[in-house]
mmCIF file with all atom_site columns, C-alpha atoms in Angstrom:
data_model
loop_
_atom_site.group_PDB
_atom_site.id
_atom_site.type_symbol
_atom_site.label_atom_id
_atom_site.label_alt_id
_atom_site.label_comp_id
_atom_site.label_asym_id
_atom_site.label_entity_id
_atom_site.label_seq_id
_atom_site.pdbx_PDB_ins_code
_atom_site.Cartn_x
_atom_site.Cartn_y
_atom_site.Cartn_z
_atom_site.occupancy
_atom_site.B_iso_or_equiv
_atom_site.pdbx_formal_charge
_atom_site.auth_seq_id
_atom_site.auth_comp_id
_atom_site.auth_asym_id
_atom_site.auth_atom_id
_atom_site.pdbx_PDB_model_num
ATOM 1   C CA . UNK A 1 1   ? -1.033  15.858  -10.930 1.00 0.00 ? 1   UNK A CA 1
ATOM 2   C CA . UNK A 1 2   ? 2.017   14.918  -13.012 1.00 0.00 ? 2   UNK A CA 1
ATOM 3   C CA . UNK A 1 3   ? 5.259   13.599  -11.583 1.00 0.00 ? 3   UNK A CA 1
ATOM 4   C CA . UNK A 1 4   ? 8.765   13.625  -13.007 1.00 0.00 ? 4   UNK A CA 1
ATOM 5   C CA . UNK A 1 5   ? 10.224  10.248  -13.926 1.00 0.00 ? 5   UNK A CA 1
ATOM 6   C CA . UNK A 1 6   ? 13.300  11.107  -11.842 1.00 0.00 ? 6   UNK A CA 1
ATOM 7   C CA . UNK A 1 7   ? 11.061  11.700  -8.809  1.00 0.00 ? 7   UNK A CA 1
ATOM 8   C CA . UNK A 1 8   ? 9.434   8.269   -9.226  1.00 0.00 ? 8   UNK A CA 1
ATOM 9   C CA . UNK A 1 9   ? 12.804  6.596   -9.582  1.00 0.00 ? 9   UNK A CA 1
ATOM 10  C CA . UNK A 1 10  ? 14.153  8.356   -6.494  1.00 0.00 ? 10  UNK A CA 1
ATOM 11  C CA . UNK A 1 11  ? 11.167  7.233   -4.392  1.00 0.00 ? 11  UNK A CA 1
ATOM 12  C CA . UNK A 1 12  ? 11.457  3.628   -5.503  1.00 0.00 ? 12  UNK A CA 1
ATOM 13  C CA . UNK A 1 13  ? 15.201  3.542   -4.876  1.00 0.00 ? 13  UNK A CA 1
ATOM 14  C CA . UNK A 1 14  ? 14.706  5.083   -1.460  1.00 0.00 ? 14  UNK A CA 1
ATOM 15  C CA . UNK A 1 15  ? 12.398  2.198   -0.520  1.00 0.00 ? 15  UNK A CA 1
ATOM 16  C CA . UNK A 1 16  ? 14.255  -0.533  -2.418  1.00 0.00 ? 16  UNK A CA 1
ATOM 17  C CA . UNK A 1 17  ? 17.903  0.556   -2.409  1.00 0.00 ? 17  UNK A CA 1
ATOM 18  C CA . UNK A 1 18  ? 19.304  -2.019  -4.858  1.00 0.00 ? 18  UNK A CA 1
ATOM 19  C CA . UNK A 1 19  ? 16.529  -1.454  -7.407  1.00 0.00 ? 19  UNK A CA 1
ATOM 20  C CA . UNK A 1 20  ? 17.240  -0.814  -11.043 1.00 0.00 ? 20  UNK A CA 1
ATOM 21  C CA . UNK A 1 21  ? 14.411  1.333   -12.346 1.00 0.00 ? 21  UNK A CA 1
ATOM 22  C CA . UNK A 1 22  ? 13.677  1.781   -16.037 1.00 0.00 ? 22  UNK A CA 1
ATOM 23  C CA . UNK A 1 23  ? 10.931  4.318   -16.652 1.00 0.00 ? 23  UNK A CA 1
ATOM 24  C CA . UNK A 1 24  ? 9.215   5.342   -19.835 1.00 0.00 ? 24  UNK A CA 1
ATOM 25  C CA . UNK A 1 25  ? 6.847   8.291   -20.134 1.00 0.00 ? 25  UNK A CA 1
ATOM 26  C CA . UNK A 1 26  ? 4.192   6.710   -22.334 1.00 0.00 ? 26  UNK A CA 1
ATOM 27  C CA . UNK A 1 27  ? 2.331   9.824   -23.409 1.00 0.00 ? 27  UNK A CA 1
ATOM 28  C CA . UNK A 1 28  ? 4.841   12.555  -22.624 1.00 0.00 ? 28  UNK A CA 1
ATOM 29  C CA . UNK A 1 29  ? 2.394   14.100  -20.145 1.00 0.00 ? 29  UNK A CA 1
ATOM 30  C CA . UNK A 1 30  ? 4.113   13.121  -16.892 1.00 0.00 ? 30  UNK A CA 1
ATOM 31  C CA . UNK A 1 31  ? 1.053   11.122  -15.855 1.00 0.00 ? 31  UNK A CA 1
ATOM 32  C CA . UNK A 1 32  ? 1.216   7.835   -17.760 1.00 0.00 ? 32  UNK A CA 1
ATOM 33  C CA . UNK A 1 33  ? 4.358   5.843   -17.170 1.00 0.00 ? 33  UNK A CA 1
ATOM 34  C CA . UNK A 1 34  ? 5.597   2.339   -17.520 1.00 0.00 ? 34  UNK A CA 1
ATOM 35  C CA . UNK A 1 35  ? 8.180   1.207   -15.016 1.00 0.00 ? 35  UNK A CA 1
ATOM 36  C CA . UNK A 1 36  ? 10.321  -1.885  -14.826 1.00 0.00 ? 36  UNK A CA 1
ATOM 37  C CA . UNK A 1 37  ? 11.810  -2.449  -11.391 1.00 0.00 ? 37  UNK A CA 1
ATOM 38  C CA . UNK A 1 38  ? 14.512  -5.058  -10.915 1.00 0.00 ? 38  UNK A CA 1
ATOM 39  C CA . UNK A 1 39  ? 15.673  -6.009  -7.434  1.00 0.00 ? 39  UNK A CA 1
ATOM 40  C CA . UNK A 1 40  ? 17.073  -8.911  -5.440  1.00 0.00 ? 40  UNK A CA 1
ATOM 41  C CA . UNK A 1 41  ? 14.514  -7.997  -2.785  1.00 0.00 ? 41  UNK A CA 1
ATOM 42  C CA . UNK A 1 42  ? 11.761  -9.511  -4.963  1.00 0.00 ? 42  UNK A CA 1
ATOM 43  C CA . UNK A 1 43  ? 13.245  -12.993 -4.842  1.00 0.00 ? 43  UNK A CA 1
ATOM 44  C CA . UNK A 1 44  ? 10.816  -15.610 -3.554  1.00 0.00 ? 44  UNK A CA 1
ATOM 45  C CA . UNK A 1 45  ? 7.916   -13.148 -3.379  1.00 0.00 ? 45  UNK A CA 1
ATOM 46  C CA . UNK A 1 46  ? 4.649   -13.333 -5.311  1.00 0.00 ? 46  UNK A CA 1
ATOM 47  C CA . UNK A 1 47  ? 3.951   -10.791 -8.042  1.00 0.00 ? 47  UNK A CA 1
ATOM 48  C CA . UNK A 1 48  ? 1.340   -9.173  -5.828  1.00 0.00 ? 48  UNK A CA 1
ATOM 49  C CA . UNK A 1 49  ? 3.850   -8.841  -2.964  1.00 0.00 ? 49  UNK A CA 1
ATOM 50  C CA . UNK A 1 50  ? 6.485   -7.440  -5.354  1.00 0.00 ? 50  UNK A CA 1
ATOM 51  C CA . UNK A 1 51  ? 4.119   -4.773  -6.647  1.00 0.00 ? 51  UNK A CA 1
ATOM 52  C CA . UNK A 1 52  ? 3.027   -3.948  -3.087  1.00 0.00 ? 52  UNK A CA 1
ATOM 53  C CA . UNK A 1 53  ? 6.689   -3.296  -2.197  1.00 0.00 ? 53  UNK A CA 1
ATOM 54  C CA . UNK A 1 54  ? 6.912   -0.789  -5.052  1.00 0.00 ? 54  UNK A CA 1
ATOM 55  C CA . UNK A 1 55  ? 3.619   0.835   -4.028  1.00 0.00 ? 55  UNK A CA 1
ATOM 56  C CA . UNK A 1 56  ? 4.882   1.127   -0.455  1.00 0.00 ? 56  UNK A CA 1
ATOM 57  C CA . UNK A 1 57  ? 8.053   2.806   -1.712  1.00 0.00 ? 57  UNK A CA 1
ATOM 58  C CA . UNK A 1 58  ? 5.888   5.267   -3.657  1.00 0.00 ? 58  UNK A CA 1
ATOM 59  C CA . UNK A 1 59  ? 4.359   6.386   -0.352  1.00 0.00 ? 59  UNK A CA 1
ATOM 60  C CA . UNK A 1 60  ? 0.753   6.594   -1.488  1.00 0.00 ? 60  UNK A CA 1
ATOM 61  C CA . UNK A 1 61  ? 1.444   8.494   -4.690  1.00 0.00 ? 61  UNK A CA 1
ATOM 62  C CA . UNK A 1 62  ? 0.454   5.514   -6.820  1.00 0.00 ? 62  UNK A CA 1
ATOM 63  C CA . UNK A 1 63  ? -3.265  5.717   -7.481  1.00 0.00 ? 63  UNK A CA 1
ATOM 64  C CA . UNK A 1 64  ? -3.278  9.201   -6.003  1.00 0.00 ? 64  UNK A CA 1
ATOM 65  C CA . UNK A 1 65  ? -0.950  11.823  -7.428  1.00 0.00 ? 65  UNK A CA 1
ATOM 66  C CA . UNK A 1 66  ? 0.077   9.428   -10.154 1.00 0.00 ? 66  UNK A CA 1
ATOM 67  C CA . UNK A 1 67  ? -2.871  8.227   -12.175 1.00 0.00 ? 67  UNK A CA 1
ATOM 68  C CA . UNK A 1 68  ? -1.346  5.413   -14.140 1.00 0.00 ? 68  UNK A CA 1
ATOM 69  C CA . UNK A 1 69  ? 1.878   3.515   -14.034 1.00 0.00 ? 69  UNK A CA 1
ATOM 70  C CA . UNK A 1 70  ? 2.132   0.188   -15.801 1.00 0.00 ? 70  UNK A CA 1
ATOM 71  C CA . UNK A 1 71  ? 4.404   -1.786  -13.524 1.00 0.00 ? 71  UNK A CA 1
ATOM 72  C CA . UNK A 1 72  ? 6.583   -4.799  -14.139 1.00 0.00 ? 72  UNK A CA 1
ATOM 73  C CA . UNK A 1 73  ? 8.820   -6.294  -11.483 1.00 0.00 ? 73  UNK A CA 1
ATOM 74  C CA . UNK A 1 74  ? 11.609  -8.839  -11.786 1.00 0.00 ? 74  UNK A CA 1
ATOM 75  C CA . UNK A 1 75  ? 14.622  -10.266 -10.017 1.00 0.00 ? 75  UNK A CA 1
ATOM 76  C CA . UNK A 1 76  ? 17.975  -9.891  -11.828 1.00 0.00 ? 76  UNK A CA 1
ATOM 77  C CA . UNK A 1 77  ? 17.598  -13.527 -12.979 1.00 0.00 ? 77  UNK A CA 1
ATOM 78  C CA . UNK A 1 78  ? 14.267  -13.159 -14.703 1.00 0.00 ? 78  UNK A CA 1
ATOM 79  C CA . UNK A 1 79  ? 14.647  -9.601  -15.996 1.00 0.00 ? 79  UNK A CA 1
ATOM 80  C CA . UNK A 1 80  ? 13.651  -9.200  -19.642 1.00 0.00 ? 80  UNK A CA 1
ATOM 81  C CA . UNK A 1 81  ? 16.517  -9.400  -22.147 1.00 0.00 ? 81  UNK A CA 1
ATOM 82  C CA . UNK A 1 82  ? 16.600  -5.677  -22.937 1.00 0.00 ? 82  UNK A CA 1
ATOM 83  C CA . UNK A 1 83  ? 17.180  -4.901  -19.254 1.00 0.00 ? 83  UNK A CA 1
ATOM 84  C CA . UNK A 1 84  ? 19.974  -7.372  -18.618 1.00 0.00 ? 84  UNK A CA 1
ATOM 85  C CA . UNK A 1 85  ? 23.284  -5.805  -17.713 1.00 0.00 ? 85  UNK A CA 1
ATOM 86  C CA . UNK B 2 1   ? -13.552 -3.951  13.785  1.00 0.00 ? 1   UNK B CA 1
ATOM 87  C CA . UNK B 2 2   ? -16.880 -3.708  12.017  1.00 0.00 ? 2   UNK B CA 1
ATOM 88  C CA . UNK B 2 3   ? -16.584 -2.233  8.561   1.00 0.00 ? 3   UNK B CA 1
ATOM 89  C CA . UNK B 2 4   ? -19.738 -2.421  6.411   1.00 0.00 ? 4   UNK B CA 1
ATOM 90  C CA . UNK B 2 5   ? -17.788 -1.930  3.177   1.00 0.00 ? 5   UNK B CA 1
ATOM 91  C CA . UNK B 2 6   ? -15.471 -4.835  3.989   1.00 0.00 ? 6   UNK B CA 1
ATOM 92  C CA . UNK B 2 7   ? -18.518 -6.972  4.861   1.00 0.00 ? 7   UNK B CA 1
ATOM 93  C CA . UNK B 2 8   ? -20.016 -6.201  1.491   1.00 0.00 ? 8   UNK B CA 1
ATOM 94  C CA . UNK B 2 9   ? -16.757 -7.045  -0.301  1.00 0.00 ? 9   UNK B CA 1
ATOM 95  C CA . UNK B 2 10  ? -16.505 -10.366 1.577   1.00 0.00 ? 10  UNK B CA 1
ATOM 96  C CA . UNK B 2 11  ? -20.065 -11.152 0.556   1.00 0.00 ? 11  UNK B CA 1
ATOM 97  C CA . UNK B 2 12  ? -19.389 -10.339 -3.127  1.00 0.00 ? 12  UNK B CA 1
ATOM 98  C CA . UNK B 2 13  ? -16.299 -12.542 -3.037  1.00 0.00 ? 13  UNK B CA 1
ATOM 99  C CA . UNK B 2 14  ? -18.076 -15.452 -1.367  1.00 0.00 ? 14  UNK B CA 1
ATOM 100 C CA . UNK B 2 15  ? -21.022 -15.371 -3.778  1.00 0.00 ? 15  UNK B CA 1
ATOM 101 C CA . UNK B 2 16  ? -19.020 -15.146 -7.002  1.00 0.00 ? 16  UNK B CA 1
ATOM 102 C CA . UNK B 2 17  ? -16.081 -17.268 -8.145  1.00 0.00 ? 17  UNK B CA 1
ATOM 103 C CA . UNK B 2 18  ? -14.530 -14.509 -10.242 1.00 0.00 ? 18  UNK B CA 1
ATOM 104 C CA . UNK B 2 19  ? -14.988 -10.851 -9.315  1.00 0.00 ? 19  UNK B CA 1
ATOM 105 C CA . UNK B 2 20  ? -13.544 -7.823  -11.077 1.00 0.00 ? 20  UNK B CA 1
ATOM 106 C CA . UNK B 2 21  ? -13.691 -4.490  -9.254  1.00 0.00 ? 21  UNK B CA 1
ATOM 107 C CA . UNK B 2 22  ? -13.447 -2.005  -12.087 1.00 0.00 ? 22  UNK B CA 1
ATOM 108 C CA . UNK B 2 23  ? -14.216 1.436   -13.422 1.00 0.00 ? 23  UNK B CA 1
ATOM 109 C CA . UNK B 2 24  ? -17.410 1.142   -15.446 1.00 0.00 ? 24  UNK B CA 1
ATOM 110 C CA . UNK B 2 25  ? -19.156 -2.077  -16.370 1.00 0.00 ? 25  UNK B CA 1
ATOM 111 C CA . UNK B 2 26  ? -17.941 -5.051  -18.441 1.00 0.00 ? 26  UNK B CA 1
ATOM 112 C CA . UNK B 2 27  ? -20.079 -3.778  -21.339 1.00 0.00 ? 27  UNK B CA 1
ATOM 113 C CA . UNK B 2 28  ? -18.902 -0.179  -20.923 1.00 0.00 ? 28  UNK B CA 1
ATOM 114 C CA . UNK B 2 29  ? -15.528 0.031   -19.174 1.00 0.00 ? 29  UNK B CA 1
ATOM 115 C CA . UNK B 2 30  ? -14.614 3.602   -18.233 1.00 0.00 ? 30  UNK B CA 1
ATOM 116 C CA . UNK B 2 31  ? -10.858 3.130   -18.157 1.00 0.00 ? 31  UNK B CA 1
ATOM 117 C CA . UNK B 2 32  ? -8.352  1.445   -20.446 1.00 0.00 ? 32  UNK B CA 1
ATOM 118 C CA . UNK B 2 33  ? -6.916  -0.747  -17.670 1.00 0.00 ? 33  UNK B CA 1
ATOM 119 C CA . UNK B 2 34  ? -10.350 -2.061  -16.728 1.00 0.00 ? 34  UNK B CA 1
ATOM 120 C CA . UNK B 2 35  ? -11.165 -2.649  -20.400 1.00 0.00 ? 35  UNK B CA 1
ATOM 121 C CA . UNK B 2 36  ? -7.950  -4.622  -20.821 1.00 0.00 ? 36  UNK B CA 1
ATOM 122 C CA . UNK B 2 37  ? -8.783  -7.015  -17.978 1.00 0.00 ? 37  UNK B CA 1
ATOM 123 C CA . UNK B 2 38  ? -12.362 -7.472  -19.232 1.00 0.00 ? 38  UNK B CA 1
ATOM 124 C CA . UNK B 2 39  ? -10.871 -8.430  -22.584 1.00 0.00 ? 39  UNK B CA 1
ATOM 125 C CA . UNK B 2 40  ? -8.470  -10.933 -21.029 1.00 0.00 ? 40  UNK B CA 1
ATOM 126 C CA . UNK B 2 41  ? -11.296 -12.621 -19.087 1.00 0.00 ? 41  UNK B CA 1
ATOM 127 C CA . UNK B 2 42  ? -13.569 -12.623 -22.131 1.00 0.00 ? 42  UNK B CA 1
ATOM 128 C CA . UNK B 2 43  ? -10.858 -14.189 -24.288 1.00 0.00 ? 43  UNK B CA 1
ATOM 129 C CA . UNK B 2 44  ? -10.382 -16.874 -21.639 1.00 0.00 ? 44  UNK B CA 1
ATOM 130 C CA . UNK B 2 45  ? -14.119 -17.530 -21.669 1.00 0.00 ? 45  UNK B CA 1
ATOM 131 C CA . UNK B 2 46  ? -14.388 -16.954 -17.918 1.00 0.00 ? 46  UNK B CA 1
ATOM 132 C CA . UNK B 2 47  ? -17.713 -15.962 -16.425 1.00 0.00 ? 47  UNK B CA 1
ATOM 133 C CA . UNK B 2 48  ? -17.173 -13.106 -13.984 1.00 0.00 ? 48  UNK B CA 1
ATOM 134 C CA . UNK B 2 49  ? -18.997 -10.484 -11.990 1.00 0.00 ? 49  UNK B CA 1
ATOM 135 C CA . UNK B 2 50  ? -17.914 -6.926  -12.764 1.00 0.00 ? 50  UNK B CA 1
ATOM 136 C CA . UNK B 2 51  ? -18.482 -4.423  -9.976  1.00 0.00 ? 51  UNK B CA 1
ATOM 137 C CA . UNK B 2 52  ? -18.464 -0.753  -10.941 1.00 0.00 ? 52  UNK B CA 1
ATOM 138 C CA . UNK B 2 53  ? -16.698 1.213   -8.215  1.00 0.00 ? 53  UNK B CA 1
ATOM 139 C CA . UNK B 2 54  ? -17.440 4.559   -9.894  1.00 0.00 ? 54  UNK B CA 1
ATOM 140 C CA . UNK B 2 55  ? -21.034 4.443   -8.665  1.00 0.00 ? 55  UNK B CA 1
ATOM 141 C CA . UNK B 2 56  ? -19.980 3.935   -5.027  1.00 0.00 ? 56  UNK B CA 1
ATOM 142 C CA . UNK B 2 57  ? -17.182 6.116   -3.580  1.00 0.00 ? 57  UNK B CA 1
ATOM 143 C CA . UNK B 2 58  ? -17.082 4.161   -0.296  1.00 0.00 ? 58  UNK B CA 1
ATOM 144 C CA . UNK B 2 59  ? -16.451 0.954   -2.210  1.00 0.00 ? 59  UNK B CA 1
ATOM 145 C CA . UNK B 2 60  ? -13.825 2.681   -4.338  1.00 0.00 ? 60  UNK B CA 1
ATOM 146 C CA . UNK B 2 61  ? -11.780 3.528   -1.230  1.00 0.00 ? 61  UNK B CA 1
ATOM 147 C CA . UNK B 2 62  ? -12.786 0.399   0.653   1.00 0.00 ? 62  UNK B CA 1
ATOM 148 C CA . UNK B 2 63  ? -11.511 -2.064  -1.928  1.00 0.00 ? 63  UNK B CA 1
ATOM 149 C CA . UNK B 2 64  ? -8.110  -0.336  -1.972  1.00 0.00 ? 64  UNK B CA 1
ATOM 150 C CA . UNK B 2 65  ? -7.828  -0.722  1.800   1.00 0.00 ? 65  UNK B CA 1
ATOM 151 C CA . UNK B 2 66  ? -9.237  -4.244  1.811   1.00 0.00 ? 66  UNK B CA 1
ATOM 152 C CA . UNK B 2 67  ? -6.372  -5.526  -0.327  1.00 0.00 ? 67  UNK B CA 1
ATOM 153 C CA . UNK B 2 68  ? -3.735  -2.878  0.370   1.00 0.00 ? 68  UNK B CA 1
ATOM 154 C CA . UNK B 2 69  ? -3.634  -2.198  -3.354  1.00 0.00 ? 69  UNK B CA 1
ATOM 155 C CA . UNK B 2 70  ? -3.861  1.413   -4.538  1.00 0.00 ? 70  UNK B CA 1
ATOM 156 C CA . UNK B 2 71  ? -5.251  1.027   -8.039  1.00 0.00 ? 71  UNK B CA 1
ATOM 157 C CA . UNK B 2 72  ? -8.165  -0.434  -9.973  1.00 0.00 ? 72  UNK B CA 1
ATOM 158 C CA . UNK B 2 73  ? -9.109  -2.780  -11.585 1.00 0.00 ? 73  UNK B CA 1
ATOM 159 C CA . UNK B 2 74  ? -8.608  -5.640  -9.099  1.00 0.00 ? 74  UNK B CA 1
ATOM 160 C CA . UNK B 2 75  ? -9.268  -9.270  -9.972  1.00 0.00 ? 75  UNK B CA 1
ATOM 161 C CA . UNK B 2 76  ? -10.297 -11.902 -7.396  1.00 0.00 ? 76  UNK B CA 1
ATOM 162 C CA . UNK B 2 77  ? -10.684 -15.620 -7.971  1.00 0.00 ? 77  UNK B CA 1
ATOM 163 C CA . UNK B 2 78  ? -12.387 -17.726 -5.305  1.00 0.00 ? 78  UNK B CA 1
ATOM 164 C CA . UNK B 2 79  ? -11.913 -14.903 -2.822  1.00 0.00 ? 79  UNK B CA 1
ATOM 165 C CA . UNK B 2 80  ? -8.204  -14.550 -3.462  1.00 0.00 ? 80  UNK B CA 1
ATOM 166 C CA . UNK B 2 81  ? -6.677  -11.364 -4.885  1.00 0.00 ? 81  UNK B CA 1
ATOM 167 C CA . UNK B 2 82  ? -4.885  -12.173 -8.145  1.00 0.00 ? 82  UNK B CA 1
ATOM 168 C CA . UNK B 2 83  ? -3.641  -8.748  -9.156  1.00 0.00 ? 83  UNK B CA 1
ATOM 169 C CA . UNK B 2 84  ? -4.209  -5.566  -11.106 1.00 0.00 ? 84  UNK B CA 1
ATOM 170 C CA . UNK B 2 85  ? -4.080  -5.022  -14.845 1.00 0.00 ? 85  UNK B CA 1
ATOM 171 C CA . UNK B 2 86  ? -0.328  -5.513  -15.288 1.00 0.00 ? 86  UNK B CA 1
ATOM 172 C CA . UNK B 2 87  ? -0.195  -8.788  -13.353 1.00 0.00 ? 87  UNK B CA 1
ATOM 173 C CA . UNK B 2 88  ? -3.330  -10.159 -15.016 1.00 0.00 ? 88  UNK B CA 1
ATOM 174 C CA . UNK B 2 89  ? -1.987  -9.371  -18.479 1.00 0.00 ? 89  UNK B CA 1
ATOM 175 C CA . UNK B 2 90  ? 1.394   -10.895 -17.683 1.00 0.00 ? 90  UNK B CA 1
ATOM 176 C CA . UNK B 2 91  ? -0.258  -14.049 -16.321 1.00 0.00 ? 91  UNK B CA 1
ATOM 177 C CA . UNK B 2 92  ? -2.558  -14.288 -19.346 1.00 0.00 ? 92  UNK B CA 1
ATOM 178 C CA . UNK B 2 93  ? 0.394   -14.100 -21.738 1.00 0.00 ? 93  UNK B CA 1
ATOM 179 C CA . UNK B 2 94  ? 2.334   -16.828 -19.932 1.00 0.00 ? 94  UNK B CA 1
ATOM 180 C CA . UNK B 2 95  ? -0.688  -19.111 -19.604 1.00 0.00 ? 95  UNK B CA 1
ATOM 181 C CA . UNK B 2 96  ? -0.600  -18.875 -15.792 1.00 0.00 ? 96  UNK B CA 1
ATOM 182 C CA . UNK B 2 97  ? -4.026  -17.275 -15.602 1.00 0.00 ? 97  UNK B CA 1
ATOM 183 C CA . UNK B 2 98  ? -5.739  -20.131 -17.391 1.00 0.00 ? 98  UNK B CA 1
ATOM 184 C CA . UNK B 2 99  ? -3.853  -22.560 -15.148 1.00 0.00 ? 99  UNK B CA 1
ATOM 185 C CA . UNK B 2 100 ? -4.951  -20.650 -12.056 1.00 0.00 ? 100 UNK B CA 1
ATOM 186 C CA . UNK B 2 101 ? -8.594  -20.822 -13.161 1.00 0.00 ? 101 UNK B CA 1
ATOM 187 C CA . UNK B 2 102 ? -8.282  -24.548 -13.801 1.00 0.00 ? 102 UNK B CA 1
ATOM 188 C CA . UNK B 2 103 ? -6.578  -25.121 -10.439 1.00 0.00 ? 103 UNK B CA 1
ATOM 189 C CA . UNK B 2 104 ? -9.355  -23.210 -8.684  1.00 0.00 ? 104 UNK B CA 1
ATOM 190 C CA . UNK B 2 105 ? -12.073 -25.108 -10.543 1.00 0.00 ? 105 UNK B CA 1
ATOM 191 C CA . UNK B 2 106 ? -13.251 -22.175 -12.659 1.00 0.00 ? 106 UNK B CA 1
ATOM 192 C CA . UNK B 2 107 ? -14.429 -23.085 -16.157 1.00 0.00 ? 107 UNK B CA 1
ATOM 193 C CA . UNK B 2 108 ? -12.598 -21.563 -19.138 1.00 0.00 ? 108 UNK B CA 1
ATOM 194 C CA . UNK B 2 109 ? -13.361 -21.800 -22.829 1.00 0.00 ? 109 UNK B CA 1
#
């Protein structure tokens, strides 16, 4: 079942309040997204732990309601160039 | 708590250095994410055991609970969860995946 990008962003920011979330709808079908999440909360955590924090914020919708979301996480320091403020 | 699915997963992980829980088989992946990880491992020249979760619904749910990770594929090296498709691809690009294999004593090409 598709989800709106704004809905995904709201969920993530509810769980990780300082997160910057950059979402792209890869196929335009509301079911295949890529998301870049940048937060101080990721500092010192492994990639697996960072992704698990995002999954927890998504409250079970990842892998369920949402079929596919390519996920990249970063702290403000190691965010990719295009996402730097 | 006794959970037969978890027991089976532990056994798979103890008997194989590199295990990929995936949709489909390494020869015929049934999902683009699984195919991508198979390709990464093949390019690295790593020998791995692919386990098709599509043929076993209890395993499909069990592996998600085992690792607290909601999606497939899932890659394990020497019993340790490495990540899903995005993490594996990122690590392959940076060279970290090859380093991890070397550190764990897994042969690469």
